[in-house]
Amino acid sequence: ALIQGGKEPGEVMLSASFGVRPTNARASIDITKPIDIGRFLPRSLAASAGRYLSGKLTASGDVDQGFALSDFDLSLGTTPGDKAIRVHRGRIFTENDFDTVQIQKVAVEARRSHAVFDGWVDTQKLLAHVRIDGVFPDLDAWLARFGLPQFAKSAGGGTITIDGPLRSPTIGVRV
């Protein structure tokens, strides 16, 4: 199917189950042919990382336990066959009506750069504590893609910690 405003047709396979007691749902989504989602993304992201989404994920949850994204392997690319950014492994979990979002060992690959994100975001108090462990041999290329100053060519084997208010967090870097 062609999404209105999209440039390429995409295909999605969806499987879902629902329960009444306890109230729960589970859906598996498999994007078998990349979908052009550029119109839903910030322009800078679509231009820098791409507009074509491919991959799979499982969403499950219930009213008492919370909601989780797991078994995911999603990619974003500049062409339908490209995978400029890949997000996989780990789990993203929320409870209490999305007041908090837990990021549990989510792996991100961006060409030659690799990182693992772990932490939480409180959407009500607008606070975050996220730890990023990674290696960024092509950091300069990614900074350029997003129109940022290229203050370093690469960064290897370090930890970045983002802590505090979302509007003015403390960012720590340890190498």
mmCIF file with all atom_site columns, C-alpha atoms in Angstrom:
data_model
loop_
_atom_site.group_PDB
_atom_site.id
_atom_site.type_symbol
_atom_site.label_atom_id
_atom_site.label_alt_id
_atom_site.label_comp_id
_atom_site.label_asym_id
_atom_site.label_entity_id
_atom_site.label_seq_id
_atom_site.pdbx_PDB_ins_code
_atom_site.Cartn_x
_atom_site.Cartn_y
_atom_site.Cartn_z
_atom_site.occupancy
_atom_site.B_iso_or_equiv
_atom_site.pdbx_formal_charge
_atom_site.auth_seq_id
_atom_site.auth_comp_id
_atom_site.auth_asym_id
_atom_site.auth_atom_id
_atom_site.pdbx_PDB_model_num
ATOM 1   C CA . ALA A 1 1   ? 0.000   0.000   0.000  1.00 0.00 ? 1   ALA A CA 1
ATOM 2   C CA . LEU A 1 2   ? 1.175   3.525   -0.698 1.00 0.00 ? 2   LEU A CA 1
ATOM 3   C CA . ILE A 1 3   ? 0.940   5.831   2.308  1.00 0.00 ? 3   ILE A CA 1
ATOM 4   C CA . GLN A 1 4   ? -0.570  9.168   1.283  1.00 0.00 ? 4   GLN A CA 1
ATOM 5   C CA . GLY A 1 5   ? 2.312   11.514  0.545  1.00 0.00 ? 5   GLY A CA 1
ATOM 6   C CA . GLY A 1 6   ? 4.838   8.655   0.384  1.00 0.00 ? 6   GLY A CA 1
ATOM 7   C CA . LYS A 1 7   ? 7.078   7.957   -2.578 1.00 0.00 ? 7   LYS A CA 1
ATOM 8   C CA . GLU A 1 8   ? 7.347   4.153   -2.366 1.00 0.00 ? 8   GLU A CA 1
ATOM 9   C CA . PRO A 1 9   ? 4.749   1.495   -1.610 1.00 0.00 ? 9   PRO A CA 1
ATOM 10  C CA . GLY A 1 10  ? 5.467   -0.553  1.507  1.00 0.00 ? 10  GLY A CA 1
ATOM 11  C CA . GLU A 1 11  ? 4.179   -3.781  3.010  1.00 0.00 ? 11  GLU A CA 1
ATOM 12  C CA . VAL A 1 12  ? 3.388   -4.587  6.620  1.00 0.00 ? 12  VAL A CA 1
ATOM 13  C CA . MET A 1 13  ? 2.335   -7.900  8.158  1.00 0.00 ? 13  MET A CA 1
ATOM 14  C CA . LEU A 1 14  ? 0.381   -7.552  11.391 1.00 0.00 ? 14  LEU A CA 1
ATOM 15  C CA . SER A 1 15  ? -0.616  -10.241 13.858 1.00 0.00 ? 15  SER A CA 1
ATOM 16  C CA . ALA A 1 16  ? -2.480  -9.379  17.047 1.00 0.00 ? 16  ALA A CA 1
ATOM 17  C CA . SER A 1 17  ? -4.229  -11.023 19.984 1.00 0.00 ? 17  SER A CA 1
ATOM 18  C CA . PHE A 1 18  ? -6.402  -9.464  22.668 1.00 0.00 ? 18  PHE A CA 1
ATOM 19  C CA . GLY A 1 19  ? -7.530  -10.644 26.092 1.00 0.00 ? 19  GLY A CA 1
ATOM 20  C CA . VAL A 1 20  ? -10.401 -9.499  28.257 1.00 0.00 ? 20  VAL A CA 1
ATOM 21  C CA . ARG A 1 21  ? -9.412  -10.776 31.744 1.00 0.00 ? 21  ARG A CA 1
ATOM 22  C CA . PRO A 1 22  ? -6.919  -9.437  32.404 1.00 0.00 ? 22  PRO A CA 1
ATOM 23  C CA . THR A 1 23  ? -7.222  -6.773  29.725 1.00 0.00 ? 23  THR A CA 1
ATOM 24  C CA . ASN A 1 24  ? -4.168  -7.241  27.485 1.00 0.00 ? 24  ASN A CA 1
ATOM 25  C CA . ALA A 1 25  ? -2.961  -7.085  23.923 1.00 0.00 ? 25  ALA A CA 1
ATOM 26  C CA . ARG A 1 26  ? -0.015  -8.350  21.904 1.00 0.00 ? 26  ARG A CA 1
ATOM 27  C CA . ALA A 1 27  ? 0.838   -7.296  18.359 1.00 0.00 ? 27  ALA A CA 1
ATOM 28  C CA . SER A 1 28  ? 3.661   -8.379  16.092 1.00 0.00 ? 28  SER A CA 1
ATOM 29  C CA . ILE A 1 29  ? 4.530   -6.074  13.224 1.00 0.00 ? 29  ILE A CA 1
ATOM 30  C CA . ASP A 1 30  ? 6.801   -7.099  10.361 1.00 0.00 ? 30  ASP A CA 1
ATOM 31  C CA . ILE A 1 31  ? 7.607   -4.483  7.719  1.00 0.00 ? 31  ILE A CA 1
ATOM 32  C CA . THR A 1 32  ? 8.377   -6.730  4.766  1.00 0.00 ? 32  THR A CA 1
ATOM 33  C CA . LYS A 1 33  ? 8.867   -3.896  2.268  1.00 0.00 ? 33  LYS A CA 1
ATOM 34  C CA . PRO A 1 34  ? 10.194  -0.558  3.646  1.00 0.00 ? 34  PRO A CA 1
ATOM 35  C CA . ILE A 1 35  ? 7.651   2.181   4.316  1.00 0.00 ? 35  ILE A CA 1
ATOM 36  C CA . ASP A 1 36  ? 8.293   5.815   3.413  1.00 0.00 ? 36  ASP A CA 1
ATOM 37  C CA . ILE A 1 37  ? 7.620   7.595   6.735  1.00 0.00 ? 37  ILE A CA 1
ATOM 38  C CA . GLY A 1 38  ? 9.474   10.802  5.876  1.00 0.00 ? 38  GLY A CA 1
ATOM 39  C CA . ARG A 1 39  ? 6.432   13.015  6.272  1.00 0.00 ? 39  ARG A CA 1
ATOM 40  C CA . PHE A 1 40  ? 6.059   11.906  9.915  1.00 0.00 ? 40  PHE A CA 1
ATOM 41  C CA . LEU A 1 41  ? 9.706   12.651  10.840 1.00 0.00 ? 41  LEU A CA 1
ATOM 42  C CA . PRO A 1 42  ? 11.417  15.936  11.640 1.00 0.00 ? 42  PRO A CA 1
ATOM 43  C CA . ARG A 1 43  ? 12.969  17.196  8.384  1.00 0.00 ? 43  ARG A CA 1
ATOM 44  C CA . SER A 1 44  ? 16.475  17.118  9.817  1.00 0.00 ? 44  SER A CA 1
ATOM 45  C CA . LEU A 1 45  ? 16.110  13.420  10.752 1.00 0.00 ? 45  LEU A CA 1
ATOM 46  C CA . ALA A 1 46  ? 14.619  12.411  7.403  1.00 0.00 ? 46  ALA A CA 1
ATOM 47  C CA . ALA A 1 47  ? 17.366  14.274  5.529  1.00 0.00 ? 47  ALA A CA 1
ATOM 48  C CA . SER A 1 48  ? 20.189  12.980  7.762  1.00 0.00 ? 48  SER A CA 1
ATOM 49  C CA . ALA A 1 49  ? 19.251  9.387   8.531  1.00 0.00 ? 49  ALA A CA 1
ATOM 50  C CA . GLY A 1 50  ? 16.566  8.582   5.991  1.00 0.00 ? 50  GLY A CA 1
ATOM 51  C CA . ARG A 1 51  ? 12.858  8.198   5.518  1.00 0.00 ? 51  ARG A CA 1
ATOM 52  C CA . TYR A 1 52  ? 12.444  4.472   4.817  1.00 0.00 ? 52  TYR A CA 1
ATOM 53  C CA . LEU A 1 53  ? 11.517  2.294   7.812  1.00 0.00 ? 53  LEU A CA 1
ATOM 54  C CA . SER A 1 54  ? 11.971  -1.470  7.750  1.00 0.00 ? 54  SER A CA 1
ATOM 55  C CA . GLY A 1 55  ? 12.124  -4.265  10.300 1.00 0.00 ? 55  GLY A CA 1
ATOM 56  C CA . LYS A 1 56  ? 9.965   -5.830  12.974 1.00 0.00 ? 56  LYS A CA 1
ATOM 57  C CA . LEU A 1 57  ? 8.761   -5.366  16.535 1.00 0.00 ? 57  LEU A CA 1
ATOM 58  C CA . THR A 1 58  ? 6.449   -6.819  19.139 1.00 0.00 ? 58  THR A CA 1
ATOM 59  C CA . ALA A 1 59  ? 4.243   -4.617  21.309 1.00 0.00 ? 59  ALA A CA 1
ATOM 60  C CA . SER A 1 60  ? 2.519   -6.113  24.328 1.00 0.00 ? 60  SER A CA 1
ATOM 61  C CA . GLY A 1 61  ? 0.922   -5.015  27.522 1.00 0.00 ? 61  GLY A CA 1
ATOM 62  C CA . ASP A 1 62  ? -1.976  -4.875  29.884 1.00 0.00 ? 62  ASP A CA 1
ATOM 63  C CA . VAL A 1 63  ? -3.566  -2.268  32.079 1.00 0.00 ? 63  VAL A CA 1
ATOM 64  C CA . ASP A 1 64  ? -2.003  -3.553  35.312 1.00 0.00 ? 64  ASP A CA 1
ATOM 65  C CA . GLN A 1 65  ? 1.504   -4.529  34.183 1.00 0.00 ? 65  GLN A CA 1
ATOM 66  C CA . GLY A 1 66  ? 2.388   -1.879  31.612 1.00 0.00 ? 66  GLY A CA 1
ATOM 67  C CA . PHE A 1 67  ? 3.327   -1.781  27.946 1.00 0.00 ? 67  PHE A CA 1
ATOM 68  C CA . ALA A 1 68  ? 6.516   -3.011  26.265 1.00 0.00 ? 68  ALA A CA 1
ATOM 69  C CA . LEU A 1 69  ? 8.216   -2.915  22.878 1.00 0.00 ? 69  LEU A CA 1
ATOM 70  C CA . SER A 1 70  ? 10.452  -5.947  22.495 1.00 0.00 ? 70  SER A CA 1
ATOM 71  C CA . ASP A 1 71  ? 11.869  -8.294  19.886 1.00 0.00 ? 71  ASP A CA 1
ATOM 72  C CA . PHE A 1 72  ? 12.512  -5.276  17.709 1.00 0.00 ? 72  PHE A CA 1
ATOM 73  C CA . ASP A 1 73  ? 14.921  -4.780  14.882 1.00 0.00 ? 73  ASP A CA 1
ATOM 74  C CA . LEU A 1 74  ? 14.072  -1.531  13.092 1.00 0.00 ? 74  LEU A CA 1
ATOM 75  C CA . SER A 1 75  ? 16.100  0.339   10.496 1.00 0.00 ? 75  SER A CA 1
ATOM 76  C CA . LEU A 1 76  ? 15.861  3.761   8.918  1.00 0.00 ? 76  LEU A CA 1
ATOM 77  C CA . GLY A 1 77  ? 17.575  4.491   5.618  1.00 0.00 ? 77  GLY A CA 1
ATOM 78  C CA . THR A 1 78  ? 17.849  7.000   2.790  1.00 0.00 ? 78  THR A CA 1
ATOM 79  C CA . THR A 1 79  ? 16.694  4.408   0.215  1.00 0.00 ? 79  THR A CA 1
ATOM 80  C CA . PRO A 1 80  ? 14.448  1.364   0.660  1.00 0.00 ? 80  PRO A CA 1
ATOM 81  C CA . GLY A 1 81  ? 17.513  -0.916  0.797  1.00 0.00 ? 81  GLY A CA 1
ATOM 82  C CA . ASP A 1 82  ? 19.629  1.307   3.061  1.00 0.00 ? 82  ASP A CA 1
ATOM 83  C CA . LYS A 1 83  ? 19.977  0.822   6.828  1.00 0.00 ? 83  LYS A CA 1
ATOM 84  C CA . ALA A 1 84  ? 21.686  4.024   8.010  1.00 0.00 ? 84  ALA A CA 1
ATOM 85  C CA . ILE A 1 85  ? 20.413  3.603   11.573 1.00 0.00 ? 85  ILE A CA 1
ATOM 86  C CA . ARG A 1 86  ? 19.417  0.317   13.172 1.00 0.00 ? 86  ARG A CA 1
ATOM 87  C CA . VAL A 1 87  ? 17.745  -0.018  16.592 1.00 0.00 ? 87  VAL A CA 1
ATOM 88  C CA . HIS A 1 88  ? 17.551  -3.534  17.995 1.00 0.00 ? 88  HIS A CA 1
ATOM 89  C CA . ARG A 1 89  ? 17.716  -5.804  21.049 1.00 0.00 ? 89  ARG A CA 1
ATOM 90  C CA . GLY A 1 90  ? 16.708  -4.681  24.495 1.00 0.00 ? 90  GLY A CA 1
ATOM 91  C CA . ARG A 1 91  ? 13.288  -3.485  25.537 1.00 0.00 ? 91  ARG A CA 1
ATOM 92  C CA . ILE A 1 92  ? 11.383  -0.242  25.972 1.00 0.00 ? 92  ILE A CA 1
ATOM 93  C CA . PHE A 1 93  ? 8.867   -0.453  28.816 1.00 0.00 ? 93  PHE A CA 1
ATOM 94  C CA . THR A 1 94  ? 6.326   1.936   30.263 1.00 0.00 ? 94  THR A CA 1
ATOM 95  C CA . GLU A 1 95  ? 3.771   1.757   32.995 1.00 0.00 ? 95  GLU A CA 1
ATOM 96  C CA . ASN A 1 96  ? 1.489   4.215   34.769 1.00 0.00 ? 96  ASN A CA 1
ATOM 97  C CA . ASP A 1 97  ? 0.015   5.727   31.583 1.00 0.00 ? 97  ASP A CA 1
ATOM 98  C CA . PHE A 1 98  ? 3.413   6.475   29.993 1.00 0.00 ? 98  PHE A CA 1
ATOM 99  C CA . ASP A 1 99  ? 4.515   8.613   32.969 1.00 0.00 ? 99  ASP A CA 1
ATOM 100 C CA . THR A 1 100 ? 7.872   6.829   32.873 1.00 0.00 ? 100 THR A CA 1
ATOM 101 C CA . VAL A 1 101 ? 9.635   5.124   29.987 1.00 0.00 ? 101 VAL A CA 1
ATOM 102 C CA . GLN A 1 102 ? 12.382  2.624   30.722 1.00 0.00 ? 102 GLN A CA 1
ATOM 103 C CA . ILE A 1 103 ? 15.037  2.058   28.071 1.00 0.00 ? 103 ILE A CA 1
ATOM 104 C CA . GLN A 1 104 ? 16.553  -1.345  28.770 1.00 0.00 ? 104 GLN A CA 1
ATOM 105 C CA . LYS A 1 105 ? 19.811  -2.143  26.958 1.00 0.00 ? 105 LYS A CA 1
ATOM 106 C CA . VAL A 1 106 ? 18.642  -0.947  23.524 1.00 0.00 ? 106 VAL A CA 1
ATOM 107 C CA . ALA A 1 107 ? 21.352  -1.262  20.860 1.00 0.00 ? 107 ALA A CA 1
ATOM 108 C CA . VAL A 1 108 ? 21.759  1.412   18.184 1.00 0.00 ? 108 VAL A CA 1
ATOM 109 C CA . GLU A 1 109 ? 23.994  1.087   15.128 1.00 0.00 ? 109 GLU A CA 1
ATOM 110 C CA . ALA A 1 110 ? 24.652  4.026   12.839 1.00 0.00 ? 110 ALA A CA 1
ATOM 111 C CA . ARG A 1 111 ? 26.967  2.893   10.054 1.00 0.00 ? 111 ARG A CA 1
ATOM 112 C CA . ARG A 1 112 ? 30.245  2.182   11.919 1.00 0.00 ? 112 ARG A CA 1
ATOM 113 C CA . SER A 1 113 ? 29.093  3.658   15.259 1.00 0.00 ? 113 SER A CA 1
ATOM 114 C CA . HIS A 1 114 ? 27.585  1.358   17.904 1.00 0.00 ? 114 HIS A CA 1
ATOM 115 C CA . ALA A 1 115 ? 25.991  2.177   21.255 1.00 0.00 ? 115 ALA A CA 1
ATOM 116 C CA . VAL A 1 116 ? 23.795  0.669   23.970 1.00 0.00 ? 116 VAL A CA 1
ATOM 117 C CA . PHE A 1 117 ? 21.232  2.883   25.742 1.00 0.00 ? 117 PHE A CA 1
ATOM 118 C CA . ASP A 1 118 ? 20.034  2.104   29.262 1.00 0.00 ? 118 ASP A CA 1
ATOM 119 C CA . GLY A 1 119 ? 17.995  4.297   31.619 1.00 0.00 ? 119 GLY A CA 1
ATOM 120 C CA . TRP A 1 120 ? 14.671  6.041   32.058 1.00 0.00 ? 120 TRP A CA 1
ATOM 121 C CA . VAL A 1 121 ? 12.697  9.156   31.153 1.00 0.00 ? 121 VAL A CA 1
ATOM 122 C CA . ASP A 1 122 ? 9.984   10.610  33.398 1.00 0.00 ? 122 ASP A CA 1
ATOM 123 C CA . THR A 1 123 ? 7.528   12.328  31.054 1.00 0.00 ? 123 THR A CA 1
ATOM 124 C CA . GLN A 1 124 ? 5.586   13.971  33.887 1.00 0.00 ? 124 GLN A CA 1
ATOM 125 C CA . LYS A 1 125 ? 8.523   15.491  35.781 1.00 0.00 ? 125 LYS A CA 1
ATOM 126 C CA . LEU A 1 126 ? 10.495  15.964  32.526 1.00 0.00 ? 126 LEU A CA 1
ATOM 127 C CA . LEU A 1 127 ? 13.548  14.213  33.968 1.00 0.00 ? 127 LEU A CA 1
ATOM 128 C CA . ALA A 1 128 ? 15.900  11.643  32.481 1.00 0.00 ? 128 ALA A CA 1
ATOM 129 C CA . HIS A 1 129 ? 18.750  9.388   33.442 1.00 0.00 ? 129 HIS A CA 1
ATOM 130 C CA . VAL A 1 130 ? 20.197  7.641   30.388 1.00 0.00 ? 130 VAL A CA 1
ATOM 131 C CA . ARG A 1 131 ? 23.568  5.933   30.053 1.00 0.00 ? 131 ARG A CA 1
ATOM 132 C CA . ILE A 1 132 ? 25.055  5.434   26.583 1.00 0.00 ? 132 ILE A CA 1
ATOM 133 C CA . ASP A 1 133 ? 28.005  3.063   26.170 1.00 0.00 ? 133 ASP A CA 1
ATOM 134 C CA . GLY A 1 134 ? 29.539  3.050   22.726 1.00 0.00 ? 134 GLY A CA 1
ATOM 135 C CA . VAL A 1 135 ? 32.186  3.373   20.077 1.00 0.00 ? 135 VAL A CA 1
ATOM 136 C CA . PHE A 1 136 ? 31.857  6.096   17.415 1.00 0.00 ? 136 PHE A CA 1
ATOM 137 C CA . PRO A 1 137 ? 34.587  5.759   14.736 1.00 0.00 ? 137 PRO A CA 1
ATOM 138 C CA . ASP A 1 138 ? 32.598  7.885   12.250 1.00 0.00 ? 138 ASP A CA 1
ATOM 139 C CA . LEU A 1 139 ? 31.371  10.554  14.677 1.00 0.00 ? 139 LEU A CA 1
ATOM 140 C CA . ASP A 1 140 ? 32.415  13.394  12.367 1.00 0.00 ? 140 ASP A CA 1
ATOM 141 C CA . ALA A 1 141 ? 30.253  12.051  9.530  1.00 0.00 ? 141 ALA A CA 1
ATOM 142 C CA . TRP A 1 142 ? 27.176  11.894  11.785 1.00 0.00 ? 142 TRP A CA 1
ATOM 143 C CA . LEU A 1 143 ? 27.778  15.366  13.179 1.00 0.00 ? 143 LEU A CA 1
ATOM 144 C CA . ALA A 1 144 ? 27.999  16.677  9.607  1.00 0.00 ? 144 ALA A CA 1
ATOM 145 C CA . ARG A 1 145 ? 24.801  14.833  8.590  1.00 0.00 ? 145 ARG A CA 1
ATOM 146 C CA . PHE A 1 146 ? 22.900  16.636  11.336 1.00 0.00 ? 146 PHE A CA 1
ATOM 147 C CA . GLY A 1 147 ? 24.528  19.996  10.599 1.00 0.00 ? 147 GLY A CA 1
ATOM 148 C CA . LEU A 1 148 ? 26.430  20.067  13.910 1.00 0.00 ? 148 LEU A CA 1
ATOM 149 C CA . PRO A 1 149 ? 29.997  21.261  14.498 1.00 0.00 ? 149 PRO A CA 1
ATOM 150 C CA . GLN A 1 150 ? 32.503  18.483  13.867 1.00 0.00 ? 150 GLN A CA 1
ATOM 151 C CA . PHE A 1 151 ? 34.352  18.845  17.165 1.00 0.00 ? 151 PHE A CA 1
ATOM 152 C CA . ALA A 1 152 ? 35.826  15.336  16.947 1.00 0.00 ? 152 ALA A CA 1
ATOM 153 C CA . LYS A 1 153 ? 36.605  12.880  14.174 1.00 0.00 ? 153 LYS A CA 1
ATOM 154 C CA . SER A 1 154 ? 35.830  9.826   16.303 1.00 0.00 ? 154 SER A CA 1
ATOM 155 C CA . ALA A 1 155 ? 35.188  8.681   19.856 1.00 0.00 ? 155 ALA A CA 1
ATOM 156 C CA . GLY A 1 156 ? 36.033  5.269   21.167 1.00 0.00 ? 156 GLY A CA 1
ATOM 157 C CA . GLY A 1 157 ? 35.049  3.130   24.097 1.00 0.00 ? 157 GLY A CA 1
ATOM 158 C CA . GLY A 1 158 ? 33.336  5.646   26.332 1.00 0.00 ? 158 GLY A CA 1
ATOM 159 C CA . THR A 1 159 ? 30.229  6.312   28.365 1.00 0.00 ? 159 THR A CA 1
ATOM 160 C CA . ILE A 1 160 ? 27.891  9.280   28.038 1.00 0.00 ? 160 ILE A CA 1
ATOM 161 C CA . THR A 1 161 ? 25.443  9.969   30.866 1.00 0.00 ? 161 THR A CA 1
ATOM 162 C CA . ILE A 1 162 ? 22.459  12.275  30.419 1.00 0.00 ? 162 ILE A CA 1
ATOM 163 C CA . ASP A 1 163 ? 20.968  13.177  33.788 1.00 0.00 ? 163 ASP A CA 1
ATOM 164 C CA . GLY A 1 164 ? 18.452  15.698  35.078 1.00 0.00 ? 164 GLY A CA 1
ATOM 165 C CA . PRO A 1 165 ? 15.820  17.983  33.542 1.00 0.00 ? 165 PRO A CA 1
ATOM 166 C CA . LEU A 1 166 ? 15.108  17.302  29.858 1.00 0.00 ? 166 LEU A CA 1
ATOM 167 C CA . ARG A 1 167 ? 15.494  20.998  28.956 1.00 0.00 ? 167 ARG A CA 1
ATOM 168 C CA . SER A 1 168 ? 18.891  21.385  30.641 1.00 0.00 ? 168 SER A CA 1
ATOM 169 C CA . PRO A 1 169 ? 20.393  18.005  31.522 1.00 0.00 ? 169 PRO A CA 1
ATOM 170 C CA . THR A 1 170 ? 23.862  17.396  32.831 1.00 0.00 ? 170 THR A CA 1
ATOM 171 C CA . ILE A 1 171 ? 25.846  15.486  30.233 1.00 0.00 ? 171 ILE A CA 1
ATOM 172 C CA . GLY A 1 172 ? 28.852  13.537  31.438 1.00 0.00 ? 172 GLY A CA 1
ATOM 173 C CA . VAL A 1 173 ? 31.442  11.909  29.226 1.00 0.00 ? 173 VAL A CA 1
ATOM 174 C CA . ARG A 1 174 ? 33.881  9.261   30.441 1.00 0.00 ? 174 ARG A CA 1
ATOM 175 C CA . VAL A 1 175 ? 36.470  7.684   28.163 1.00 0.00 ? 175 VAL A CA 1
#
